[in-house]
Protein backbone atom coordinates (compact mmCIF):
# COMPACT_ATOMS: atom_id res chain seq x y z
CA UNK A 1 0.00 0.00 0.00
CA UNK A 2 1.09 3.57 -0.64
CA UNK A 3 2.86 4.90 2.49
CA UNK A 4 0.59 7.95 2.79
CA UNK A 5 -2.56 5.85 2.49
CA UNK A 6 -1.13 3.42 5.02
CA UNK A 7 -0.60 6.26 7.47
CA UNK A 8 -4.09 7.64 6.83
CA UNK A 9 -5.53 4.15 7.37
CA UNK A 10 -3.76 3.88 10.74
CA UNK A 11 -4.99 7.32 11.79
CA UNK A 12 -8.59 6.45 10.87
CA UNK A 13 -8.41 3.22 12.89
CA UNK A 14 -6.97 5.10 15.90
CA UNK A 15 -9.67 7.74 15.65
CA UNK A 16 -12.48 5.20 15.42
CA UNK A 17 -11.41 3.05 18.36
CA UNK A 18 -11.07 6.21 20.46
CA UNK A 19 -14.86 6.66 20.37
CA UNK A 20 -15.84 2.98 20.72
CA UNK A 21 -15.81 0.53 23.62
CA UNK A 22 -15.56 -2.77 21.72
CA UNK A 23 -13.13 -5.03 23.56
CA UNK A 24 -13.40 -7.86 21.05
CA UNK A 25 -12.97 -5.45 18.15
CA UNK A 26 -9.81 -4.04 19.74
CA UNK A 27 -8.41 -7.55 20.19
CA UNK A 28 -9.12 -8.38 16.53
CA UNK A 29 -7.31 -5.20 15.45
CA UNK A 30 -4.35 -6.11 17.68
CA UNK A 31 -4.18 -9.58 16.12
CA UNK A 32 -4.42 -8.06 12.64
CA UNK A 33 -1.54 -5.66 13.39
CA UNK A 34 0.57 -8.55 14.70
CA UNK A 35 -0.16 -10.57 11.55
CA UNK A 36 0.96 -7.63 9.42
CA UNK A 37 4.20 -7.41 11.40
CA UNK A 38 4.77 -11.15 10.98
CA UNK A 39 3.99 -10.95 7.26
CA UNK A 40 6.60 -8.24 6.81
CA UNK A 41 9.07 -10.29 8.89
CA UNK A 42 9.55 -7.70 11.59
CA UNK A 43 11.89 -9.08 14.24
CA UNK A 44 10.14 -10.48 17.31
CA UNK A 45 12.52 -8.51 19.52
CA UNK A 46 11.13 -5.21 18.16
CA UNK A 47 7.56 -6.36 18.71
CA UNK A 48 8.43 -7.51 22.23
CA UNK A 49 9.99 -4.13 23.00
CA UNK A 50 6.82 -2.38 21.85
CA UNK A 51 4.69 -4.63 24.04
CA UNK A 52 7.03 -4.26 27.03
CA UNK A 53 7.21 -0.47 26.82
CA UNK A 54 3.42 -0.27 26.56
CA UNK A 55 2.98 -2.60 29.55
CA UNK A 56 3.89 0.07 32.12
CA UNK A 57 1.27 2.69 31.15
CA UNK A 58 -1.22 -0.11 30.40
CA UNK A 59 -0.82 -1.56 33.90
CA UNK A 60 -1.15 1.89 35.48
CA UNK A 61 -4.26 2.57 33.42
CA UNK A 62 -5.84 -0.76 34.35
CA UNK A 63 -5.16 -0.38 38.09
CA UNK A 64 -6.50 3.18 38.10
CA UNK A 65 -9.74 2.31 36.30
CA UNK A 66 -10.38 -1.05 37.96
CA UNK A 67 -9.55 -0.19 41.57
CA UNK A 68 -9.59 3.58 42.05
CA UNK A 69 -12.36 4.81 39.75
CA UNK A 70 -15.83 5.41 41.26
CA UNK A 71 -17.47 2.58 39.33
CA UNK A 72 -14.57 0.06 39.50
CA UNK A 73 -15.39 -0.86 35.90
CA UNK A 74 -13.05 -3.75 35.09
CA UNK A 75 -14.48 -4.19 31.59
CA UNK A 76 -13.79 -0.56 30.67
CA UNK A 77 -10.29 -0.92 32.13
CA UNK A 78 -9.62 -3.81 29.72
CA UNK A 79 -11.07 -1.73 26.89
CA UNK A 80 -8.63 1.09 27.64
CA UNK A 81 -5.68 -1.31 27.88
CA UNK A 82 -6.58 -2.98 24.60
CA UNK A 83 -7.08 0.44 23.01
CA UNK A 84 -3.60 1.48 24.11
CA UNK A 85 -2.09 -1.64 22.55
CA UNK A 86 -4.09 -0.94 19.38
CA UNK A 87 -2.50 2.48 19.10
CA UNK A 88 1.01 1.11 19.62
CA UNK A 89 0.75 -1.96 17.37
CA UNK A 90 -1.14 -0.23 14.56
CA UNK A 91 1.44 2.54 14.64
CA UNK A 92 4.19 -0.08 14.67
CA UNK A 93 2.59 -1.80 11.68
CA UNK A 94 3.10 1.47 9.80
CA UNK A 95 6.49 2.62 11.05
CA UNK A 96 8.19 -0.78 11.15
CA UNK A 97 7.03 -1.84 7.68
CA UNK A 98 7.58 1.45 5.84
CA UNK A 99 10.84 3.04 4.84
CA UNK A 100 10.98 6.46 6.51
CA UNK A 101 12.47 8.16 3.46
CA UNK A 102 9.76 6.68 1.23
CA UNK A 103 7.06 7.81 3.67
CA UNK A 104 8.32 11.40 3.73
CA UNK A 105 8.65 11.47 -0.05
CA UNK A 106 5.10 10.14 -0.34
CA UNK A 107 3.78 12.78 2.04
CA UNK A 108 5.50 15.45 -0.01
CA UNK A 109 4.29 14.17 -3.38
CA UNK A 110 0.89 12.65 -2.58
CA UNK A 111 -0.27 14.77 0.36
CA UNK A 112 1.45 17.98 -0.79
CA UNK A 113 3.49 18.39 2.38
CA UNK A 114 5.65 21.54 1.99
CA UNK A 115 9.23 20.75 1.01
CA UNK A 116 10.65 22.58 4.01
CA UNK A 117 8.77 20.26 6.38
CA UNK A 118 9.75 17.17 4.38
CA UNK A 119 13.43 18.08 4.44
CA UNK A 120 13.09 19.07 8.09
CA UNK A 121 11.83 15.60 8.96
CA UNK A 122 14.65 14.02 6.94
CA UNK A 123 17.20 16.20 8.70
CA UNK A 124 15.82 15.23 12.11
CA UNK A 125 15.95 11.53 11.26
CA UNK A 126 19.50 11.78 9.97
CA UNK A 127 20.65 13.76 12.99
CA UNK A 128 19.44 11.19 15.54
CA UNK A 129 22.55 8.94 15.24
CA UNK A 130 24.82 11.98 15.49
CA UNK A 131 22.99 13.23 18.59
CA UNK A 132 23.39 9.83 20.23
CA UNK A 133 27.10 9.86 19.46
CA UNK A 134 27.35 13.42 20.75
CA UNK A 135 25.75 12.40 24.05
CA UNK A 136 28.30 9.59 24.43
CA UNK A 137 31.16 11.97 23.59
CA UNK A 138 29.94 14.58 26.09
CA UNK A 139 29.69 11.97 28.85
CA UNK A 140 33.20 10.66 28.13
CA UNK A 141 34.58 14.21 28.07
CA UNK A 142 32.92 14.86 31.43
CA UNK A 143 34.38 11.69 32.94
CA UNK A 144 37.86 12.79 31.82
CA UNK A 145 37.31 15.91 33.94
CA UNK A 146 35.91 13.75 36.79
CA UNK A 147 32.38 14.99 36.15
CA UNK A 148 29.74 12.27 35.89
CA UNK A 149 26.89 13.31 33.62
CA UNK A 150 24.02 10.89 34.18
CA UNK A 151 21.17 10.39 31.72
CA UNK A 152 18.94 12.62 33.86
CA UNK A 153 21.49 15.45 34.02
CA UNK A 154 20.21 18.69 32.35
CA UNK A 155 23.79 19.67 31.48
CA UNK A 156 24.14 16.62 29.24
CA UNK A 157 21.08 17.43 27.15
CA UNK A 158 21.82 21.17 27.10
CA UNK A 159 25.18 20.52 25.47
CA UNK A 160 23.60 18.04 23.05
CA UNK A 161 21.00 20.67 22.07
CA UNK A 162 23.75 23.19 21.40
CA UNK A 163 25.47 20.68 19.10
CA UNK A 164 22.17 20.01 17.30
CA UNK A 165 21.61 23.75 16.76
CA UNK A 166 25.07 24.04 15.21
CA UNK A 167 24.37 21.06 12.92
CA UNK A 168 21.02 22.51 11.85
CA UNK A 169 22.69 25.76 10.84
CA UNK A 170 25.30 23.86 8.84
CA UNK A 171 22.54 21.81 7.19
CA UNK A 172 20.61 24.96 6.21
CA UNK A 173 23.72 26.43 4.63
CA UNK A 174 24.41 23.18 2.77
CA UNK A 175 20.85 23.08 1.39
CA UNK A 176 21.12 26.66 0.14
CA UNK A 177 24.49 25.84 -1.43
CA UNK A 178 22.87 22.92 -3.29
CA UNK A 179 20.23 25.27 -4.72
CA UNK A 180 17.26 24.62 -2.41
CA UNK A 181 14.76 27.48 -2.58
CA UNK A 182 11.65 27.40 -0.41
CA UNK A 183 8.43 27.43 -2.44
CA UNK A 184 10.16 26.95 -5.78
CA UNK A 185 8.87 24.17 -8.09
CA UNK A 186 10.89 21.00 -7.74
CA UNK A 187 11.36 17.76 -9.62
CA UNK A 188 11.50 14.40 -7.87
CA UNK A 189 14.16 11.74 -8.17
CA UNK A 190 11.82 8.93 -7.10
CA UNK A 191 8.16 9.41 -8.11
CA UNK A 192 5.69 7.72 -5.77
CA UNK A 193 2.25 7.16 -7.27
CA UNK A 194 -1.04 6.06 -5.76
CA UNK A 195 -2.33 3.14 -7.81
CA UNK A 196 -5.79 1.62 -8.05
CA UNK A 197 -4.50 -1.30 -5.99
CA UNK A 198 -3.60 1.10 -3.17
CA UNK A 199 -7.10 2.59 -3.16
CA UNK A 200 -8.63 -0.88 -3.28
CA UNK A 201 -6.57 -2.05 -0.30
CA UNK A 202 -7.56 1.06 1.65
CA UNK A 203 -11.27 0.60 0.92
CA UNK A 204 -11.19 -3.11 1.78
CA UNK A 205 -9.26 -2.40 4.98
CA UNK A 206 -11.70 0.28 6.09
CA UNK A 207 -14.66 -1.98 5.29
CA UNK A 208 -13.17 -4.79 7.39
CA UNK A 209 -12.54 -2.45 10.29
CA UNK A 210 -16.14 -1.19 10.19
CA UNK A 211 -17.38 -4.77 10.12
CA UNK A 212 -15.24 -5.67 13.13
CA UNK A 213 -16.27 -2.64 15.17
CA UNK A 214 -19.98 -2.96 14.34
CA UNK A 215 -20.55 -6.71 14.30
CA UNK A 216 -18.39 -7.74 17.27
CA UNK A 217 -19.29 -6.91 20.87
GROMACS .gro file of C-alpha atoms in nm:
model
  217
    1UNK     CA    1   0.000   0.000   0.000
    2UNK     CA    2   0.109   0.357  -0.064
    3UNK     CA    3   0.286   0.490   0.249
    4UNK     CA    4   0.059   0.795   0.279
    5UNK     CA    5  -0.256   0.585   0.249
    6UNK     CA    6  -0.113   0.342   0.502
    7UNK     CA    7  -0.060   0.626   0.747
    8UNK     CA    8  -0.409   0.764   0.683
    9UNK     CA    9  -0.553   0.415   0.737
   10UNK     CA   10  -0.376   0.388   1.074
   11UNK     CA   11  -0.499   0.732   1.179
   12UNK     CA   12  -0.859   0.645   1.087
   13UNK     CA   13  -0.841   0.322   1.289
   14UNK     CA   14  -0.697   0.510   1.590
   15UNK     CA   15  -0.967   0.774   1.565
   16UNK     CA   16  -1.248   0.520   1.542
   17UNK     CA   17  -1.141   0.305   1.836
   18UNK     CA   18  -1.107   0.621   2.046
   19UNK     CA   19  -1.486   0.666   2.037
   20UNK     CA   20  -1.584   0.298   2.072
   21UNK     CA   21  -1.581   0.053   2.362
   22UNK     CA   22  -1.556  -0.277   2.172
   23UNK     CA   23  -1.313  -0.503   2.356
   24UNK     CA   24  -1.340  -0.786   2.105
   25UNK     CA   25  -1.297  -0.545   1.815
   26UNK     CA   26  -0.981  -0.404   1.974
   27UNK     CA   27  -0.841  -0.755   2.019
   28UNK     CA   28  -0.912  -0.838   1.653
   29UNK     CA   29  -0.731  -0.520   1.545
   30UNK     CA   30  -0.435  -0.611   1.768
   31UNK     CA   31  -0.418  -0.958   1.612
   32UNK     CA   32  -0.442  -0.806   1.264
   33UNK     CA   33  -0.154  -0.566   1.339
   34UNK     CA   34   0.057  -0.855   1.470
   35UNK     CA   35  -0.016  -1.057   1.155
   36UNK     CA   36   0.096  -0.763   0.942
   37UNK     CA   37   0.420  -0.741   1.140
   38UNK     CA   38   0.477  -1.115   1.098
   39UNK     CA   39   0.399  -1.095   0.726
   40UNK     CA   40   0.660  -0.824   0.681
   41UNK     CA   41   0.907  -1.029   0.889
   42UNK     CA   42   0.955  -0.770   1.159
   43UNK     CA   43   1.189  -0.908   1.424
   44UNK     CA   44   1.014  -1.048   1.731
   45UNK     CA   45   1.252  -0.851   1.952
   46UNK     CA   46   1.113  -0.521   1.816
   47UNK     CA   47   0.756  -0.636   1.871
   48UNK     CA   48   0.843  -0.751   2.223
   49UNK     CA   49   0.999  -0.413   2.300
   50UNK     CA   50   0.682  -0.238   2.185
   51UNK     CA   51   0.469  -0.463   2.404
   52UNK     CA   52   0.703  -0.426   2.703
   53UNK     CA   53   0.721  -0.047   2.682
   54UNK     CA   54   0.342  -0.027   2.656
   55UNK     CA   55   0.298  -0.260   2.955
   56UNK     CA   56   0.389   0.007   3.212
   57UNK     CA   57   0.127   0.269   3.115
   58UNK     CA   58  -0.122  -0.011   3.040
   59UNK     CA   59  -0.082  -0.156   3.390
   60UNK     CA   60  -0.115   0.189   3.548
   61UNK     CA   61  -0.426   0.257   3.342
   62UNK     CA   62  -0.584  -0.076   3.435
   63UNK     CA   63  -0.516  -0.038   3.809
   64UNK     CA   64  -0.650   0.318   3.810
   65UNK     CA   65  -0.974   0.231   3.630
   66UNK     CA   66  -1.038  -0.105   3.796
   67UNK     CA   67  -0.955  -0.019   4.157
   68UNK     CA   68  -0.959   0.358   4.205
   69UNK     CA   69  -1.236   0.481   3.975
   70UNK     CA   70  -1.583   0.541   4.126
   71UNK     CA   71  -1.747   0.258   3.933
   72UNK     CA   72  -1.457   0.006   3.950
   73UNK     CA   73  -1.539  -0.086   3.590
   74UNK     CA   74  -1.305  -0.375   3.509
   75UNK     CA   75  -1.448  -0.419   3.159
   76UNK     CA   76  -1.379  -0.056   3.067
   77UNK     CA   77  -1.029  -0.092   3.213
   78UNK     CA   78  -0.962  -0.381   2.972
   79UNK     CA   79  -1.107  -0.173   2.689
   80UNK     CA   80  -0.863   0.109   2.764
   81UNK     CA   81  -0.568  -0.131   2.788
   82UNK     CA   82  -0.658  -0.298   2.460
   83UNK     CA   83  -0.708   0.044   2.301
   84UNK     CA   84  -0.360   0.148   2.411
   85UNK     CA   85  -0.209  -0.164   2.255
   86UNK     CA   86  -0.409  -0.094   1.938
   87UNK     CA   87  -0.250   0.248   1.910
   88UNK     CA   88   0.101   0.111   1.962
   89UNK     CA   89   0.075  -0.196   1.737
   90UNK     CA   90  -0.114  -0.023   1.456
   91UNK     CA   91   0.144   0.254   1.464
   92UNK     CA   92   0.419  -0.008   1.467
   93UNK     CA   93   0.259  -0.180   1.168
   94UNK     CA   94   0.310   0.147   0.980
   95UNK     CA   95   0.649   0.262   1.105
   96UNK     CA   96   0.819  -0.078   1.115
   97UNK     CA   97   0.703  -0.184   0.768
   98UNK     CA   98   0.758   0.145   0.584
   99UNK     CA   99   1.084   0.304   0.484
  100UNK     CA  100   1.098   0.646   0.651
  101UNK     CA  101   1.247   0.816   0.346
  102UNK     CA  102   0.976   0.668   0.123
  103UNK     CA  103   0.706   0.781   0.367
  104UNK     CA  104   0.832   1.140   0.373
  105UNK     CA  105   0.865   1.147  -0.005
  106UNK     CA  106   0.510   1.014  -0.034
  107UNK     CA  107   0.378   1.278   0.204
  108UNK     CA  108   0.550   1.545  -0.001
  109UNK     CA  109   0.429   1.417  -0.338
  110UNK     CA  110   0.089   1.265  -0.258
  111UNK     CA  111  -0.027   1.477   0.036
  112UNK     CA  112   0.145   1.798  -0.079
  113UNK     CA  113   0.349   1.839   0.238
  114UNK     CA  114   0.565   2.154   0.199
  115UNK     CA  115   0.923   2.075   0.101
  116UNK     CA  116   1.065   2.258   0.401
  117UNK     CA  117   0.877   2.026   0.638
  118UNK     CA  118   0.975   1.717   0.438
  119UNK     CA  119   1.343   1.808   0.444
  120UNK     CA  120   1.309   1.907   0.809
  121UNK     CA  121   1.183   1.560   0.896
  122UNK     CA  122   1.465   1.402   0.694
  123UNK     CA  123   1.720   1.620   0.870
  124UNK     CA  124   1.582   1.523   1.211
  125UNK     CA  125   1.595   1.153   1.126
  126UNK     CA  126   1.950   1.178   0.997
  127UNK     CA  127   2.065   1.376   1.299
  128UNK     CA  128   1.944   1.119   1.554
  129UNK     CA  129   2.255   0.894   1.524
  130UNK     CA  130   2.482   1.198   1.549
  131UNK     CA  131   2.299   1.323   1.859
  132UNK     CA  132   2.339   0.983   2.023
  133UNK     CA  133   2.710   0.986   1.946
  134UNK     CA  134   2.735   1.342   2.075
  135UNK     CA  135   2.575   1.240   2.405
  136UNK     CA  136   2.830   0.959   2.443
  137UNK     CA  137   3.116   1.197   2.359
  138UNK     CA  138   2.994   1.458   2.609
  139UNK     CA  139   2.969   1.197   2.885
  140UNK     CA  140   3.320   1.066   2.813
  141UNK     CA  141   3.458   1.421   2.807
  142UNK     CA  142   3.292   1.486   3.143
  143UNK     CA  143   3.438   1.169   3.294
  144UNK     CA  144   3.786   1.279   3.182
  145UNK     CA  145   3.731   1.591   3.394
  146UNK     CA  146   3.591   1.375   3.679
  147UNK     CA  147   3.238   1.499   3.615
  148UNK     CA  148   2.974   1.227   3.589
  149UNK     CA  149   2.689   1.331   3.362
  150UNK     CA  150   2.402   1.089   3.418
  151UNK     CA  151   2.117   1.039   3.172
  152UNK     CA  152   1.894   1.262   3.386
  153UNK     CA  153   2.149   1.545   3.402
  154UNK     CA  154   2.021   1.869   3.235
  155UNK     CA  155   2.379   1.967   3.148
  156UNK     CA  156   2.414   1.662   2.924
  157UNK     CA  157   2.108   1.743   2.715
  158UNK     CA  158   2.182   2.117   2.710
  159UNK     CA  159   2.518   2.052   2.547
  160UNK     CA  160   2.360   1.804   2.305
  161UNK     CA  161   2.100   2.067   2.207
  162UNK     CA  162   2.375   2.319   2.140
  163UNK     CA  163   2.547   2.068   1.910
  164UNK     CA  164   2.217   2.001   1.730
  165UNK     CA  165   2.161   2.375   1.676
  166UNK     CA  166   2.507   2.404   1.521
  167UNK     CA  167   2.437   2.106   1.292
  168UNK     CA  168   2.102   2.251   1.185
  169UNK     CA  169   2.269   2.576   1.084
  170UNK     CA  170   2.530   2.386   0.884
  171UNK     CA  171   2.254   2.181   0.719
  172UNK     CA  172   2.061   2.496   0.621
  173UNK     CA  173   2.372   2.643   0.463
  174UNK     CA  174   2.441   2.318   0.277
  175UNK     CA  175   2.085   2.308   0.139
  176UNK     CA  176   2.112   2.666   0.014
  177UNK     CA  177   2.449   2.584  -0.143
  178UNK     CA  178   2.287   2.292  -0.329
  179UNK     CA  179   2.023   2.527  -0.472
  180UNK     CA  180   1.726   2.462  -0.241
  181UNK     CA  181   1.476   2.748  -0.258
  182UNK     CA  182   1.165   2.740  -0.041
  183UNK     CA  183   0.843   2.743  -0.244
  184UNK     CA  184   1.016   2.695  -0.578
  185UNK     CA  185   0.887   2.417  -0.809
  186UNK     CA  186   1.089   2.100  -0.774
  187UNK     CA  187   1.136   1.776  -0.962
  188UNK     CA  188   1.150   1.440  -0.787
  189UNK     CA  189   1.416   1.174  -0.817
  190UNK     CA  190   1.182   0.893  -0.710
  191UNK     CA  191   0.816   0.941  -0.811
  192UNK     CA  192   0.569   0.772  -0.577
  193UNK     CA  193   0.225   0.716  -0.727
  194UNK     CA  194  -0.104   0.606  -0.576
  195UNK     CA  195  -0.233   0.314  -0.781
  196UNK     CA  196  -0.579   0.162  -0.805
  197UNK     CA  197  -0.450  -0.130  -0.599
  198UNK     CA  198  -0.360   0.110  -0.317
  199UNK     CA  199  -0.710   0.259  -0.316
  200UNK     CA  200  -0.863  -0.088  -0.328
  201UNK     CA  201  -0.657  -0.205  -0.030
  202UNK     CA  202  -0.756   0.106   0.165
  203UNK     CA  203  -1.127   0.060   0.092
  204UNK     CA  204  -1.119  -0.311   0.178
  205UNK     CA  205  -0.926  -0.240   0.498
  206UNK     CA  206  -1.170   0.028   0.609
  207UNK     CA  207  -1.466  -0.198   0.529
  208UNK     CA  208  -1.317  -0.479   0.739
  209UNK     CA  209  -1.254  -0.245   1.029
  210UNK     CA  210  -1.614  -0.119   1.019
  211UNK     CA  211  -1.738  -0.477   1.012
  212UNK     CA  212  -1.524  -0.567   1.313
  213UNK     CA  213  -1.627  -0.264   1.517
  214UNK     CA  214  -1.998  -0.296   1.434
  215UNK     CA  215  -2.055  -0.671   1.430
  216UNK     CA  216  -1.839  -0.774   1.727
  217UNK     CA  217  -1.929  -0.691   2.087
   0.00000   0.00000   0.00000
